[in-house]
Amino acid sequence: MHIHILGICGTFMGSLALLARGLGHTVTGSDANVYPPMSTQLECAGVVIKEGYLVQHLQPAPDLVVVGNAMKRGMDVIEYMLDKGLRYTSGPQFLSEQVLQSRHVIAVAGTHGKTTTTTMLAWILHYAGIDAGFLIGGVPLVNTTDEHLQQVFAHSSYLGAESLETADTQSALDGYFVIEADEYDCAFFDKRSKFVHYRPRTVILNNLEFDHADIFADLNAIQTQFHHMLRMIPSTGRIIMPAQTASLEETLAKGVWTPVWRTAITDQQASANQYKQGQNLEEAENIDWQAELINEDGSQFKVSFAQNGNNSNRSATSSSAELSASVDWSMSGIHNVNNALVAIAAAYNVGVDIATACAALSAFAGIKRRMELIGEVNDILVFDDFAHHPTAINTTLDGAKKKLIGRRVWAIIEPRSNTMKMGIHQDSLAQSAVLADHTLWYEPAGLEWGLREVIEQANLNTAANNVDESISENTDSRQPKQQVLSSVEAIIEYICTHARANDAIVIMSNGGFEGIHQRLLTALQSPSA
């Protein structure tokens, strides 16, 4: 079958194209922005990519058009597709019909941490010898000599085995498929959240906050979509979520028919964070999975599974030694400990013992654009991170400060997401970056609200209170702790003027940020820097 994908270079659609090729289909695609690394991955897989959205790209007519959610009515290619009566579908529906129907789907949903948690879980399963398929909204970092893991995680999607052999040669288990379950809508003709198509048996609910203000009116609207997914999980399935997360508990209160495992970090001091959604671990009574921090930065922690009545049958025969193990890894941050804990629980639910899961994560290298060290110049470290929401900014900086002890931490932040551009989170932006020693906000032309005014008012409020517990010995009092600059050139010039050895710079954006990453590294290498 010849499939043409409109919007093929997006992370989800590009990964979908690779799966379609794995199924034996001929795949072509169009996109307005064709650039590496996705374009390179697709071309290497035999996918023909065409620049722009031209009617000619649908001539001769493909057997099926897969329509990305960036496509809109009024576009020539969409009007042509409809007028000619071409067969079309959305990406999530194609994935459901072509891949997921015969699988045990493990969906990872939530406002934050989906990509990281999905990758962790897929990594654990393959480390344990389970040939699971996956679709991840990011690029895994692979630092291993294991050829199988190198091959499988070379791309952001993998088809995996449709069924798994069992000790009983007369039967087989459905194969597993781990998917990043996005709440964004599917296409112009299907405004439901993507994950409604996936019909999972195991679901991780990482967290839930208001986001995607361009398509959701409020948090309740997002909770409604999450509950649509929960209504599809069988009673023999499993829901895994952090304990005492108010927004998730409210969603479950709408009705739940599936057993729930709740997770928590037991180190009170390290997990006390004003951005946690109603968590109070002292009040959490029915915690099934716990992570006890060994290092405050989350680089080492012990995982344990309590034998509560809500647990799987196999736990009843497990010894206490089998129900706990430790992770010692290269990652940091309490948010990543939370991600790891739910991934370990999900892996255990499908048969991976805790010791193996912890060993797998101890060998886990992470994800591109998640506190990824992209360069070091004159003892100045430069990191790339995808954070684009106040909670993600805060948790990323919290992990950075705890890991990079003794270094002055700079945050460079682009408010690029649709929700950020609309100013929905403007009241919490300054507070979200308070842990950084210095923060530079980028205010691009055309922003619909006054970022500069918001940050300047926050600085005035701090000065008026005459107290700022966030100011550390690394903060240069001669410079504003947070300020707004209107060009990437100005940001680079400021950093080159004020950064010094033993600094760490964390660049946060969910886009390309006008190539600031490499431009800054190049500028720092200049003798005049």
Short mmCIF file of C-alpha atoms in Angstrom, two decimals:
data_model
loop_
_atom_site.label_atom_id
_atom_site.label_comp_id
_atom_site.label_asym_id
_atom_site.label_seq_id
_atom_site.Cartn_x
_atom_site.Cartn_y
_atom_site.Cartn_z
CA MET A 1 0.00 0.00 0.00
CA HIS A 2 1.25 3.49 -0.86
CA ILE A 3 0.86 5.87 2.09
CA HIS A 4 1.45 9.60 1.86
CA ILE A 5 1.91 11.47 5.14
CA LEU A 6 1.11 15.18 5.37
CA GLY A 7 3.38 16.66 8.04
CA ILE A 8 5.87 13.81 7.94
CA CYS A 9 8.81 15.52 9.65
CA GLY A 10 7.08 15.99 12.99
CA THR A 11 8.37 13.62 15.67
CA PHE A 12 5.16 11.58 15.89
CA MET A 13 4.49 11.39 12.15
CA GLY A 14 8.12 10.69 11.28
CA SER A 15 8.19 7.84 13.79
CA LEU A 16 4.90 6.59 12.34
CA ALA A 17 6.45 6.60 8.85
CA LEU A 18 9.27 4.35 10.07
CA LEU A 19 6.72 1.91 11.51
CA ALA A 20 4.78 1.94 8.23
CA ARG A 21 7.98 1.10 6.35
CA GLY A 22 8.56 -1.74 8.80
CA LEU A 23 5.12 -3.08 7.90
CA GLY A 24 6.17 -3.17 4.25
CA HIS A 25 4.28 -0.14 2.96
CA THR A 26 5.60 2.34 0.41
CA VAL A 27 5.80 5.65 2.24
CA THR A 28 6.11 9.18 0.92
CA GLY A 29 5.46 12.44 2.69
CA SER A 30 5.29 16.22 2.58
CA ASP A 31 6.30 18.86 5.07
CA ALA A 32 6.90 22.60 5.12
CA ASN A 33 10.10 22.14 7.12
CA VAL A 34 12.34 19.32 5.95
CA TYR A 35 15.54 19.14 8.00
CA PRO A 36 17.70 16.66 9.96
CA PRO A 37 17.67 14.59 12.02
CA MET A 38 14.18 13.33 11.13
CA SER A 39 14.59 13.89 7.37
CA THR A 40 17.84 11.93 7.42
CA GLN A 41 16.28 9.04 9.35
CA LEU A 42 13.38 8.86 6.92
CA GLU A 43 15.50 9.04 3.77
CA CYS A 44 17.75 6.25 5.09
CA ALA A 45 14.62 4.14 5.58
CA GLY A 46 13.59 4.64 1.94
CA VAL A 47 10.96 7.32 2.55
CA VAL A 48 10.67 9.97 -0.18
CA ILE A 49 10.08 13.44 1.30
CA LYS A 50 8.75 16.40 -0.64
CA GLU A 51 9.12 20.03 0.41
CA GLY A 52 5.91 21.99 0.96
CA TYR A 53 2.26 20.95 0.74
CA LEU A 54 1.53 20.82 -2.96
CA VAL A 55 -1.46 19.24 -4.68
CA GLN A 56 0.99 17.53 -7.05
CA HIS A 57 2.29 15.47 -4.13
CA LEU A 58 -1.02 13.58 -4.20
CA GLN A 59 -0.72 12.83 -7.94
CA PRO A 60 -0.99 9.99 -8.71
CA ALA A 61 -3.28 9.34 -5.79
CA PRO A 62 -1.81 7.29 -2.93
CA ASP A 63 -3.84 4.46 -1.41
CA LEU A 64 -4.09 6.35 1.87
CA VAL A 65 -3.31 9.87 3.08
CA VAL A 66 -2.30 10.17 6.74
CA VAL A 67 -3.12 13.72 7.83
CA GLY A 68 -1.06 15.47 10.51
CA ASN A 69 -2.72 17.74 13.06
CA ALA A 70 -0.99 20.82 11.65
CA MET A 71 -3.11 20.51 8.49
CA LYS A 72 -6.12 22.82 8.26
CA ARG A 73 -9.16 23.36 6.07
CA GLY A 74 -8.42 25.91 3.38
CA MET A 75 -5.02 24.48 2.54
CA ASP A 76 -4.94 23.58 -1.16
CA VAL A 77 -3.71 20.06 -0.51
CA ILE A 78 -6.50 19.37 2.01
CA GLU A 79 -9.22 20.78 -0.24
CA TYR A 80 -7.89 18.68 -3.13
CA MET A 81 -7.83 15.55 -0.98
CA LEU A 82 -11.45 16.07 0.07
CA ASP A 83 -12.72 17.10 -3.38
CA LYS A 84 -11.15 14.05 -5.04
CA GLY A 85 -12.52 11.71 -2.38
CA LEU A 86 -9.11 10.32 -1.46
CA ARG A 87 -9.01 7.87 1.41
CA TYR A 88 -7.56 9.55 4.50
CA THR A 89 -7.06 9.01 8.21
CA SER A 90 -5.24 10.52 11.18
CA GLY A 91 -1.88 9.34 12.47
CA PRO A 92 -3.26 7.92 15.75
CA GLN A 93 -6.03 6.05 13.94
CA PHE A 94 -3.55 4.58 11.45
CA LEU A 95 -1.32 3.46 14.31
CA SER A 96 -4.25 1.90 16.13
CA GLU A 97 -5.53 -0.02 13.10
CA GLN A 98 -2.20 -1.10 11.65
CA VAL A 99 -0.13 -1.83 14.78
CA LEU A 100 -1.88 -1.63 18.13
CA GLN A 101 -4.96 -3.79 17.66
CA SER A 102 -3.04 -7.00 18.32
CA ARG A 103 -0.77 -5.64 21.08
CA HIS A 104 -0.75 -5.15 24.82
CA VAL A 105 -0.44 -1.39 24.71
CA ILE A 106 1.38 0.39 27.54
CA ALA A 107 0.56 4.09 27.31
CA VAL A 108 2.51 6.83 29.05
CA ALA A 109 0.38 9.95 29.55
CA GLY A 110 0.71 13.20 31.48
CA THR A 111 1.69 16.83 31.08
CA HIS A 112 5.38 16.25 31.77
CA GLY A 113 7.85 13.41 31.40
CA LYS A 114 6.10 11.38 28.71
CA THR A 115 9.08 11.08 26.37
CA THR A 116 11.56 10.25 29.12
CA THR A 117 9.30 7.72 30.83
CA THR A 118 8.33 6.02 27.56
CA THR A 119 11.99 5.64 26.65
CA MET A 120 12.89 4.33 30.12
CA LEU A 121 10.15 1.70 29.95
CA ALA A 122 11.03 0.58 26.42
CA TRP A 123 14.70 0.38 27.47
CA ILE A 124 13.84 -1.76 30.51
CA LEU A 125 11.78 -4.19 28.44
CA HIS A 126 14.49 -4.67 25.82
CA TYR A 127 17.19 -4.94 28.49
CA ALA A 128 15.06 -7.75 29.97
CA GLY A 129 14.86 -9.52 26.60
CA ILE A 130 11.29 -8.52 25.70
CA ASP A 131 11.01 -7.48 22.04
CA ALA A 132 8.54 -4.64 22.65
CA GLY A 133 7.57 -2.12 20.01
CA PHE A 134 7.59 1.56 20.86
CA LEU A 135 6.95 5.07 19.59
CA ILE A 136 8.78 7.87 21.39
CA GLY A 137 8.51 11.62 20.86
CA GLY A 138 12.27 12.08 21.11
CA VAL A 139 15.64 10.58 20.30
CA PRO A 140 17.19 8.17 22.85
CA LEU A 141 20.81 8.56 23.88
CA VAL A 142 22.56 5.20 23.61
CA ASN A 143 25.79 4.54 25.49
CA THR A 144 26.19 0.78 25.49
CA THR A 145 28.17 -1.96 23.77
CA ASP A 146 25.03 -4.10 23.49
CA GLU A 147 24.44 -4.39 19.73
CA HIS A 148 20.75 -5.19 20.12
CA LEU A 149 20.08 -2.07 22.18
CA GLN A 150 22.18 0.01 19.80
CA GLN A 151 20.13 -1.17 16.83
CA VAL A 152 16.70 -0.94 18.44
CA PHE A 153 17.19 2.54 19.92
CA ALA A 154 18.85 4.03 16.85
CA HIS A 155 15.44 5.50 15.97
CA SER A 156 12.45 6.92 17.81
CA SER A 157 10.17 4.03 16.86
CA TYR A 158 10.45 0.27 16.58
CA LEU A 159 7.86 -2.27 15.44
CA GLY A 160 8.75 -5.10 17.82
CA ALA A 161 7.22 -8.57 17.94
CA GLU A 162 3.48 -8.93 17.34
CA SER A 163 3.39 -11.89 19.73
CA LEU A 164 5.71 -13.38 22.31
CA GLU A 165 6.53 -17.04 22.80
CA THR A 166 5.61 -18.66 26.11
CA ALA A 167 6.68 -21.82 27.90
CA ASP A 168 3.49 -23.33 26.54
CA THR A 169 4.37 -23.76 22.87
CA GLN A 170 0.66 -24.08 22.02
CA SER A 171 -0.01 -20.44 22.92
CA ALA A 172 1.57 -17.01 22.68
CA LEU A 173 1.15 -13.72 24.46
CA ASP A 174 0.26 -10.54 22.64
CA GLY A 175 3.35 -8.48 21.97
CA TYR A 176 3.92 -5.29 23.92
CA PHE A 177 3.90 -1.79 22.49
CA VAL A 178 5.01 1.20 24.57
CA ILE A 179 3.68 4.52 23.36
CA GLU A 180 3.97 8.14 24.36
CA ALA A 181 0.29 8.96 24.80
CA ASP A 182 -0.20 12.60 23.89
CA GLU A 183 -3.34 14.52 24.88
CA TYR A 184 -3.11 16.84 21.86
CA ASP A 185 -5.76 16.42 19.17
CA CYS A 186 -5.47 14.08 16.17
CA ALA A 187 -6.43 16.05 13.05
CA PHE A 188 -8.74 18.77 11.77
CA PHE A 189 -11.49 16.14 11.45
CA ASP A 190 -10.83 14.40 14.81
CA LYS A 191 -10.43 16.72 17.80
CA ARG A 192 -10.15 13.93 20.37
CA SER A 193 -6.86 13.40 22.18
CA LYS A 194 -4.49 11.04 20.40
CA PHE A 195 -4.45 8.53 23.24
CA VAL A 196 -8.16 7.79 22.86
CA HIS A 197 -7.24 5.68 19.82
CA TYR A 198 -4.67 3.55 21.62
CA ARG A 199 -6.94 1.47 23.91
CA PRO A 200 -4.17 0.60 26.37
CA ARG A 201 -4.17 -2.21 28.91
CA THR A 202 -1.51 -0.59 31.10
CA VAL A 203 -1.43 3.18 31.63
CA ILE A 204 1.05 5.45 33.35
CA LEU A 205 -0.42 8.80 34.39
CA ASN A 206 2.67 10.83 35.22
CA ASN A 207 0.95 14.08 36.22
CA LEU A 208 -1.73 16.43 34.95
CA GLU A 209 -1.65 20.22 34.68
CA PHE A 210 -3.25 22.78 32.42
CA ASP A 211 -1.47 23.04 29.09
CA HIS A 212 -2.30 23.27 25.38
CA ALA A 213 -4.47 26.33 25.94
CA ASP A 214 -4.90 26.60 22.17
CA ILE A 215 -7.22 23.57 22.18
CA PHE A 216 -8.34 23.12 25.82
CA ALA A 217 -10.46 25.66 27.69
CA ASP A 218 -9.34 24.60 31.16
CA LEU A 219 -7.93 21.72 33.22
CA ASN A 220 -11.33 20.04 33.43
CA ALA A 221 -11.43 19.75 29.64
CA ILE A 222 -8.12 17.87 29.72
CA GLN A 223 -9.33 15.68 32.60
CA THR A 224 -12.35 14.75 30.49
CA GLN A 225 -10.10 13.50 27.69
CA PHE A 226 -7.98 11.55 30.19
CA HIS A 227 -11.11 9.95 31.56
CA HIS A 228 -12.19 8.90 28.05
CA MET A 229 -8.97 6.86 27.95
CA LEU A 230 -9.48 5.44 31.45
CA ARG A 231 -12.94 4.18 30.45
CA MET A 232 -11.28 1.91 27.87
CA ILE A 233 -8.76 0.19 30.16
CA PRO A 234 -9.92 -3.35 31.01
CA SER A 235 -10.48 -4.45 34.60
CA THR A 236 -7.52 -6.81 34.17
CA GLY A 237 -5.30 -3.88 33.23
CA ARG A 238 -3.31 -1.52 35.44
CA ILE A 239 -3.11 2.23 36.13
CA ILE A 240 0.11 3.58 37.63
CA MET A 241 0.33 7.13 38.99
CA PRO A 242 1.97 9.29 41.68
CA ALA A 243 0.21 9.26 45.04
CA GLN A 244 -1.80 12.25 46.20
CA THR A 245 -1.83 14.02 42.85
CA ALA A 246 -5.05 16.01 43.12
CA SER A 247 -5.71 16.51 39.41
CA LEU A 248 -5.31 12.79 38.71
CA GLU A 249 -7.39 11.75 41.72
CA GLU A 250 -10.15 14.05 40.48
CA THR A 251 -9.98 12.31 37.11
CA LEU A 252 -10.25 8.88 38.73
CA ALA A 253 -13.19 10.11 40.79
CA LYS A 254 -15.17 10.35 37.55
CA GLY A 255 -15.05 6.55 37.50
CA VAL A 256 -12.35 3.90 37.37
CA TRP A 257 -12.71 0.18 36.73
CA THR A 258 -9.04 -0.80 36.74
CA PRO A 259 -6.66 -1.54 39.66
CA VAL A 260 -4.38 1.40 40.51
CA TRP A 261 -0.80 1.41 41.78
CA ARG A 262 0.34 4.64 43.44
CA THR A 263 3.97 5.71 43.69
CA ALA A 264 5.87 8.14 45.91
CA ILE A 265 9.32 9.38 46.82
CA THR A 266 9.84 8.89 50.54
CA ASP A 267 12.56 11.50 51.09
CA GLN A 268 10.34 14.32 52.33
CA GLN A 269 12.89 17.12 52.08
CA ALA A 270 13.94 16.37 48.51
CA SER A 271 10.41 15.93 47.19
CA ALA A 272 8.93 18.99 48.91
CA ASN A 273 8.31 21.24 45.95
CA GLN A 274 5.73 23.93 45.52
CA TYR A 275 5.04 22.75 41.99
CA LYS A 276 3.90 19.29 43.12
CA GLN A 277 0.20 18.97 42.47
CA GLY A 278 -1.23 18.52 45.92
CA GLN A 279 1.23 15.86 47.02
CA ASN A 280 1.47 15.35 50.77
CA LEU A 281 3.38 12.18 51.42
CA GLU A 282 2.55 12.19 55.12
CA GLU A 283 -1.09 11.70 54.20
CA ALA A 284 -0.48 9.07 51.53
CA GLU A 285 -1.63 5.77 52.98
CA ASN A 286 -1.92 3.41 50.03
CA ILE A 287 1.45 3.76 48.38
CA ASP A 288 2.43 0.65 46.44
CA TRP A 289 5.81 1.75 45.05
CA GLN A 290 8.39 3.89 46.78
CA ALA A 291 11.70 5.43 45.83
CA GLU A 292 14.02 6.30 48.70
CA LEU A 293 16.67 8.81 47.73
CA ILE A 294 20.25 7.81 48.44
CA ASN A 295 21.64 10.99 46.84
CA GLU A 296 19.70 14.22 47.07
CA ASP A 297 20.11 14.90 43.35
CA GLY A 298 18.33 11.65 42.46
CA SER A 299 21.40 10.00 40.94
CA GLN A 300 21.03 7.07 43.35
CA PHE A 301 17.83 5.73 44.89
CA LYS A 302 16.29 2.53 46.23
CA VAL A 303 13.04 1.19 44.79
CA SER A 304 10.67 -0.94 46.86
CA PHE A 305 7.30 -2.54 46.22
CA ALA A 306 4.84 -2.92 49.10
CA GLN A 307 2.73 -6.06 49.29
CA ASN A 308 -0.63 -4.35 49.54
CA GLY A 309 -3.89 -5.96 48.58
CA ASN A 310 -3.90 -3.94 45.38
CA ASN A 311 -0.81 -5.70 44.03
CA SER A 312 -0.43 -8.36 41.39
CA ASN A 313 -0.78 -12.01 42.35
CA ARG A 314 2.88 -12.79 41.82
CA SER A 315 3.97 -10.36 44.54
CA ALA A 316 2.42 -12.56 47.20
CA THR A 317 5.09 -15.19 46.64
CA SER A 318 7.97 -12.74 46.27
CA SER A 319 10.50 -12.29 49.05
CA SER A 320 11.31 -8.85 50.42
CA ALA A 321 14.70 -9.05 48.69
CA GLU A 322 12.96 -9.53 45.34
CA LEU A 323 10.73 -6.51 45.98
CA SER A 324 13.51 -3.94 46.23
CA ALA A 325 16.62 -2.89 44.32
CA SER A 326 18.66 0.26 43.67
CA VAL A 327 19.33 2.50 40.70
CA ASP A 328 22.70 4.22 40.24
CA TRP A 329 22.55 6.18 36.99
CA SER A 330 23.70 9.25 35.09
CA MET A 331 20.34 11.02 35.36
CA SER A 332 19.40 13.52 38.04
CA GLY A 333 16.37 15.37 39.34
CA ILE A 334 13.39 14.33 41.45
CA HIS A 335 11.21 14.41 38.33
CA ASN A 336 13.39 11.72 36.76
CA VAL A 337 13.16 9.59 39.90
CA ASN A 338 9.37 9.84 39.56
CA ASN A 339 9.64 8.90 35.89
CA ALA A 340 11.84 5.92 36.72
CA LEU A 341 9.57 4.69 39.49
CA VAL A 342 6.45 4.50 37.32
CA ALA A 343 8.47 2.89 34.50
CA ILE A 344 9.80 0.21 36.86
CA ALA A 345 6.28 -0.44 38.14
CA ALA A 346 4.91 -0.78 34.59
CA ALA A 347 7.71 -3.17 33.65
CA TYR A 348 7.06 -5.26 36.77
CA ASN A 349 3.39 -5.40 35.83
CA VAL A 350 4.29 -7.20 32.58
CA GLY A 351 6.81 -9.58 34.12
CA VAL A 352 10.16 -7.81 34.61
CA ASP A 353 11.61 -8.27 38.09
CA ILE A 354 12.63 -5.18 40.02
CA ALA A 355 16.35 -5.99 40.11
CA THR A 356 16.48 -6.31 36.31
CA ALA A 357 14.52 -3.07 35.84
CA CYS A 358 16.86 -1.19 38.17
CA ALA A 359 19.92 -2.64 36.45
CA ALA A 360 18.49 -1.52 33.10
CA LEU A 361 18.04 2.06 34.30
CA SER A 362 21.52 2.07 35.78
CA ALA A 363 22.68 1.60 32.17
CA PHE A 364 20.24 4.18 30.77
CA ALA A 365 21.91 7.18 29.12
CA GLY A 366 18.88 9.46 28.79
CA ILE A 367 17.17 11.38 26.00
CA LYS A 368 18.37 14.06 23.64
CA ARG A 369 17.27 17.52 24.74
CA ARG A 370 16.65 16.45 28.36
CA MET A 371 19.53 18.07 30.28
CA GLU A 372 21.76 16.88 27.45
CA LEU A 373 25.33 18.11 27.77
CA ILE A 374 26.06 19.44 24.29
CA GLY A 375 29.40 21.08 24.88
CA GLU A 376 32.07 22.40 27.25
CA VAL A 377 34.17 25.48 26.56
CA ASN A 378 36.75 26.80 29.04
CA ASP A 379 35.06 24.90 31.89
CA ILE A 380 31.66 26.34 30.95
CA LEU A 381 29.11 23.54 30.51
CA VAL A 382 26.24 24.01 28.04
CA PHE A 383 23.09 21.88 28.34
CA ASP A 384 20.05 21.54 26.08
CA ASP A 385 16.64 20.88 27.64
CA PHE A 386 13.10 20.65 26.27
CA ALA A 387 11.39 22.35 29.25
CA HIS A 388 8.57 24.63 28.08
CA HIS A 389 6.18 24.79 31.04
CA PRO A 390 6.74 26.39 34.47
CA THR A 391 6.70 23.03 36.25
CA ALA A 392 9.23 21.54 33.83
CA ILE A 393 11.46 24.61 34.11
CA ASN A 394 11.40 24.39 37.89
CA THR A 395 12.08 20.66 38.14
CA THR A 396 14.85 20.84 35.54
CA LEU A 397 16.60 23.62 37.43
CA ASP A 398 16.10 21.84 40.73
CA GLY A 399 17.88 18.78 39.35
CA ALA A 400 20.60 20.92 37.77
CA LYS A 401 21.39 22.78 40.98
CA LYS A 402 21.61 19.56 42.98
CA LYS A 403 23.79 17.84 40.40
CA LEU A 404 26.03 20.80 39.53
CA ILE A 405 26.97 21.72 43.08
CA GLY A 406 29.44 24.60 43.19
CA ARG A 407 28.69 25.79 39.67
CA ARG A 408 26.81 28.97 38.85
CA VAL A 409 23.73 27.97 36.86
CA TRP A 410 22.37 30.13 34.04
CA ALA A 411 18.94 29.52 32.53
CA ILE A 412 18.19 30.71 28.99
CA ILE A 413 14.49 30.23 28.28
CA GLU A 414 12.36 30.63 25.15
CA PRO A 415 8.58 30.73 25.88
CA ARG A 416 7.77 29.01 22.60
CA SER A 417 4.82 26.65 23.17
CA ASN A 418 1.35 27.81 22.14
CA THR A 419 0.32 28.05 25.79
CA MET A 420 3.37 30.15 26.63
CA LYS A 421 2.83 32.42 23.64
CA MET A 422 -0.72 33.05 24.84
CA GLY A 423 0.61 34.14 28.25
CA ILE A 424 -1.40 31.55 30.17
CA HIS A 425 1.44 30.83 32.61
CA GLN A 426 2.87 34.35 32.81
CA ASP A 427 2.15 34.73 36.54
CA SER A 428 4.30 31.72 37.43
CA LEU A 429 7.20 32.20 35.01
CA ALA A 430 9.55 34.22 37.22
CA GLN A 431 9.01 31.86 40.15
CA SER A 432 9.62 28.82 37.95
CA ALA A 433 13.19 29.99 37.24
CA VAL A 434 14.01 31.19 40.74
CA LEU A 435 16.48 28.36 41.37
CA ALA A 436 18.81 29.55 38.60
CA ASP A 437 21.54 31.98 39.65
CA HIS A 438 20.78 34.08 36.57
CA THR A 439 17.99 33.77 34.01
CA LEU A 440 17.76 35.25 30.51
CA TRP A 441 14.29 35.19 28.97
CA TYR A 442 13.93 35.49 25.21
CA GLU A 443 11.11 37.77 24.06
CA PRO A 444 10.59 37.23 20.33
CA ALA A 445 8.80 39.73 18.14
CA GLY A 446 5.04 39.25 18.04
CA LEU A 447 4.61 37.78 21.52
CA GLU A 448 0.99 38.43 22.51
CA TRP A 449 1.78 39.66 26.02
CA GLY A 450 4.49 41.63 27.82
CA LEU A 451 7.14 39.20 29.02
CA ARG A 452 9.50 42.06 29.84
CA GLU A 453 6.90 43.74 32.05
CA VAL A 454 6.15 40.47 33.87
CA ILE A 455 9.80 39.77 34.69
CA GLU A 456 10.57 43.39 35.63
CA GLN A 457 7.58 43.42 37.99
CA ALA A 458 8.80 40.19 39.57
CA ASN A 459 12.22 41.76 40.11
CA LEU A 460 10.59 44.84 41.68
CA ASN A 461 8.51 42.66 44.00
CA THR A 462 11.65 40.86 45.11
CA ALA A 463 13.46 44.14 45.77
CA ALA A 464 10.46 45.55 47.66
CA ASN A 465 10.36 42.53 49.93
CA ASN A 466 14.09 42.97 50.47
CA VAL A 467 14.40 39.23 50.86
CA ASP A 468 15.29 36.70 48.23
CA GLU A 469 16.13 33.26 49.56
CA SER A 470 16.92 32.16 46.03
CA ILE A 471 19.97 34.43 45.76
CA SER A 472 23.04 32.31 46.34
CA GLU A 473 26.71 33.08 46.67
CA ASN A 474 26.96 32.35 42.92
CA THR A 475 24.55 35.14 41.98
CA ASP A 476 26.25 38.30 40.76
CA SER A 477 24.40 41.06 42.63
CA ARG A 478 25.59 43.62 40.07
CA GLN A 479 23.37 41.96 37.43
CA PRO A 480 19.57 41.45 37.55
CA LYS A 481 18.77 37.90 38.60
CA GLN A 482 16.22 37.64 35.78
CA GLN A 483 16.05 39.79 32.68
CA VAL A 484 14.52 39.81 29.22
CA LEU A 485 16.40 40.16 25.93
CA SER A 486 14.77 40.49 22.52
CA SER A 487 17.24 38.69 20.27
CA VAL A 488 19.36 35.58 20.27
CA GLU A 489 22.35 37.74 19.35
CA ALA A 490 21.86 39.81 22.50
CA ILE A 491 21.63 36.67 24.64
CA ILE A 492 24.84 35.25 23.19
CA GLU A 493 26.65 38.57 23.65
CA TYR A 494 25.47 38.81 27.27
CA ILE A 495 26.60 35.28 28.09
CA CYS A 496 29.99 35.76 26.45
CA THR A 497 30.47 38.95 28.47
CA HIS A 498 29.37 37.63 31.85
CA ALA A 499 29.88 33.85 31.90
CA ARG A 500 33.02 32.52 33.54
CA ALA A 501 34.78 29.26 34.22
CA ASN A 502 32.80 26.82 36.38
CA ASP A 503 29.46 28.10 35.05
CA ALA A 504 26.71 25.87 33.67
CA ILE A 505 24.25 27.15 31.06
CA VAL A 506 20.90 25.41 30.60
CA ILE A 507 19.07 26.34 27.38
CA MET A 508 15.35 25.56 27.57
CA SER A 509 13.02 25.49 24.57
CA ASN A 510 10.78 23.03 22.76
CA GLY A 511 12.03 24.32 19.41
CA GLY A 512 15.21 25.13 17.55
CA PHE A 513 15.62 28.51 19.31
CA GLU A 514 17.22 30.02 16.16
CA GLY A 515 20.19 27.68 16.46
CA ILE A 516 21.35 29.27 19.70
CA HIS A 517 22.97 26.06 20.99
CA GLN A 518 25.74 25.81 18.43
CA ARG A 519 25.97 29.56 17.98
CA LEU A 520 26.64 30.02 21.68
CA LEU A 521 29.26 27.26 21.77
CA THR A 522 31.01 28.83 18.79
CA ALA A 523 30.92 32.29 20.37
CA LEU A 524 32.32 30.98 23.67
CA GLN A 525 35.27 29.50 21.78
CA SER A 526 36.14 32.90 20.32
CA PRO A 527 39.24 34.49 21.85
CA SER A 528 37.23 37.63 22.58
CA ALA A 529 34.68 35.76 24.69
#
